[in-house]
Tab-separated table of C-alpha atoms in Angstrom:
chain	number	residue	atom	x	y	z
A	87	MET	CA	3.724	-0.441	16.221
A	88	LYS	CA	5.609	-3.476	17.859
A	89	ASN	CA	3.288	-3.336	20.825
A	90	ASN	CA	0.234	-2.749	18.499
A	91	ASP	CA	-0.514	0.572	19.899
A	92	PHE	CA	-0.422	2.551	16.646
A	93	LYS	CA	-2.249	1.124	13.213
A	94	LYS	CA	-1.578	2.554	9.934
A	95	GLU	CA	-3.955	1.686	7.374
A	96	TYR	CA	-3.930	2.570	3.808
A	97	ILE	CA	-6.086	2.725	0.327
A	98	ALA	CA	-3.710	1.926	-2.778
A	99	ILE	CA	-4.760	0.811	-5.855
A	100	LEU	CA	-2.832	-2.091	-7.342
A	101	ASP	CA	-2.322	-2.844	-11.237
A	102	GLY	CA	-4.693	-6.387	-11.851
A	103	ILE	CA	-6.926	-8.084	-10.190
A	104	LEU	CA	-5.527	-9.999	-7.207
A	105	SER	CA	-6.730	-13.591	-7.031
A	106	GLU	CA	-7.140	-13.813	-3.003
A	107	LYS	CA	-9.797	-11.258	-1.288
A	108	SER	CA	-7.652	-11.219	1.539
A	109	GLY	CA	-4.237	-12.431	2.743
A	110	THR	CA	-1.192	-11.623	4.666
A	111	ILE	CA	2.326	-10.689	2.860
A	112	SER	CA	5.141	-11.830	5.260
A	113	ALA	CA	8.487	-11.138	3.166
A	114	PRO	CA	11.370	-9.472	4.239
A	115	ILE	CA	13.066	-6.318	2.916
A	116	ALA	CA	16.252	-4.613	2.662
A	117	ARG	CA	17.923	-1.961	0.669
A	118	LYS	CA	18.351	-2.773	-2.874
A	119	ASP	CA	21.987	-3.142	-3.786
A	120	ASN	CA	23.714	-0.160	-5.196
A	121	SER	CA	20.187	2.434	-4.090
A	122	ILE	CA	20.104	3.997	-1.163
A	123	ILE	CA	16.058	5.008	-2.019
A	124	GLU	CA	14.980	1.762	-3.322
A	125	ARG	CA	13.933	-1.635	-1.335
A	126	CYS	CA	13.413	-4.995	-2.199
A	127	VAL	CA	12.320	-8.169	-0.805
A	128	ASP	CA	15.189	-10.066	0.400
A	129	PHE	CA	15.119	-13.383	2.246
A	130	ILE	CA	18.746	-13.510	3.632
A	131	ASN	CA	19.412	-9.926	4.696
A	132	GLY	CA	16.157	-8.317	5.244
A	133	GLU	CA	14.091	-7.167	8.127
A	134	LYS	CA	10.638	-8.828	9.424
A	135	ALA	CA	8.011	-7.033	7.121
A	136	ILE	CA	4.214	-8.147	7.417
A	137	THR	CA	1.659	-6.512	5.447
A	138	HIS	CA	-2.261	-7.095	5.831
A	139	TYR	CA	-4.761	-6.570	2.831
A	140	ASP	CA	-8.187	-7.184	1.490
A	141	VAL	CA	-9.410	-6.254	-1.991
A	142	LEU	CA	-12.600	-3.781	-1.368
A	143	LYS	CA	-13.102	-3.910	-5.318
A	144	ASN	CA	-11.842	-5.296	-8.544
A	145	SER	CA	-12.486	-3.333	-11.699
A	146	SER	CA	-11.206	-1.717	-15.022
A	147	MET	CA	-10.979	1.063	-16.807
A	148	SER	CA	-11.228	0.334	-20.435
A	149	GLN	CA	-13.095	3.633	-21.667
A	150	TYR	CA	-10.515	5.818	-20.006
A	151	THR	CA	-7.509	3.720	-21.555
A	152	PRO	CA	-7.924	3.229	-25.204
A	153	ASN	CA	-4.775	2.024	-26.226
A	154	ASN	CA	-4.929	-0.900	-23.235
A	155	ASP	CA	-7.138	-2.323	-21.030
A	156	LEU	CA	-6.624	-1.607	-17.277
A	157	SER	CA	-7.724	-4.099	-14.938
A	158	PHE	CA	-7.268	-2.702	-10.968
A	159	SER	CA	-7.811	-3.886	-7.871
A	160	ILE	CA	-8.902	-1.378	-4.609
A	161	VAL	CA	-7.221	-2.509	-1.650
A	162	HIS	CA	-7.163	-2.015	1.831
A	163	PHE	CA	-4.078	-2.222	3.816
A	164	VAL	CA	-2.785	-2.419	7.435
A	165	LEU	CA	0.734	-2.786	8.365
A	166	GLU	CA	1.844	-5.029	11.339
A	167	THR	CA	5.333	-3.932	10.737
A	168	GLY	CA	6.147	-0.599	9.364
A	169	ARG	CA	9.340	-0.734	7.116
A	170	THR	CA	10.381	2.179	4.384
A	171	HIS	CA	8.708	1.582	1.417
A	172	GLN	CA	6.947	-1.739	2.482
A	173	ILE	CA	3.425	-1.837	0.917
A	174	ARG	CA	4.963	-0.428	-2.246
A	175	VAL	CA	7.720	-3.417	-2.283
A	176	HIS	CA	5.450	-5.884	-1.194
A	177	SER	CA	3.001	-5.459	-3.910
A	178	ALA	CA	5.491	-5.262	-6.303
A	179	TYR	CA	6.603	-8.448	-4.672
A	180	ILE	CA	3.017	-10.447	-5.474
A	181	ASN	CA	3.264	-8.905	-9.157
A	182	HIS	CA	0.873	-6.167	-8.589
A	183	PRO	CA	2.352	-3.090	-8.253
A	184	ILE	CA	0.874	0.068	-7.114
A	185	ILE	CA	-0.702	2.157	-10.029
A	186	GLY	CA	1.717	5.020	-11.094
A	187	ASP	CA	4.630	4.000	-9.228
A	188	THR	CA	7.453	4.901	-10.809
A	189	LEU	CA	10.064	3.093	-8.725
A	190	TYR	CA	8.653	0.187	-8.282
A	191	GLY	CA	5.759	-0.420	-11.509
A	192	ASN	CA	5.013	1.818	-13.851
A	193	SER	CA	3.488	5.384	-14.645
A	194	SER	CA	-0.140	5.810	-15.701
A	195	GLU	CA	-1.922	7.986	-17.677
A	196	LEU	CA	-5.005	8.267	-14.783
A	197	ILE	CA	-2.816	9.508	-11.942
A	198	ASP	CA	0.597	11.585	-11.925
A	199	ARG	CA	1.974	9.783	-8.404
A	200	GLN	CA	1.778	6.363	-6.661
A	201	ALA	CA	-1.902	5.600	-5.868
A	202	LEU	CA	-1.283	5.236	-2.306
A	203	HIS	CA	-3.410	6.841	0.563
A	204	ALA	CA	-2.771	6.593	4.569
A	205	TYR	CA	-6.227	7.298	5.175
A	206	LYS	CA	-6.463	6.215	8.728
A	207	ILE	CA	-4.211	6.243	12.144
A	208	THR	CA	-5.093	4.728	15.575
A	209	PHE	CA	-2.920	5.054	18.547
A	210	ILE	CA	-3.539	5.454	22.210
A	211	HIS	CA	-2.629	9.246	23.216
A	212	PRO	CA	0.780	8.735	25.701
A	213	ILE	CA	-0.682	11.135	28.251
A	214	THR	CA	-4.174	10.719	28.380
A	215	LYS	CA	-4.427	6.674	27.292
A	216	GLU	CA	-7.507	7.761	25.165
A	217	ASN	CA	-7.954	5.923	21.940
A	218	ILE	CA	-7.271	8.386	19.162
A	219	ILE	CA	-8.286	7.773	15.340
A	220	LEU	CA	-7.580	10.250	12.610
A	221	GLU	CA	-8.391	9.956	9.097
A	222	ALA	CA	-8.056	11.737	5.837
A	223	ASN	CA	-10.148	11.576	3.038
A	224	LEU	CA	-9.402	9.904	-0.220
A	225	PRO	CA	-7.343	12.678	-2.715
A	226	THR	CA	-9.729	13.719	-5.632
A	227	ASP	CA	-7.095	11.900	-8.337
A	228	MET	CA	-7.851	8.364	-6.782
A	229	ARG	CA	-11.543	9.096	-6.627
A	230	VAL	CA	-11.392	8.278	-10.290
A	231	PHE	CA	-11.258	4.722	-9.607
A	232	PHE	CA	-14.107	4.257	-7.202
């Protein structure tokens, strides 16, 4: 990833409506104190972490959540760096956690996991030098948001 030979792209459903249609989150990430799993933004001890995003769609699902109005953004993410939990941490950092992410946000009535999907990987084949593009269809449990 440092040489830009390997590109990962993701689709995520974030809680709330993002005010900016695109942007870059540049906030260093470190292991959270007293946790072997959780990470956090840490401007003193964190390692460089850069995430680019574009909002594909803003919407709501009040018809599916009668007790509260769920507004959400469908977001395309491209990682410039590859830190553990980077998209999850950066999304929570901008106050729009991934729907269903119980570690950095909240559970959801609509999905039993974090609504995050690695849909595209592009890289240069190490032997043939061919540009390889691999894509995975959006999982069924995330299609309800479209």
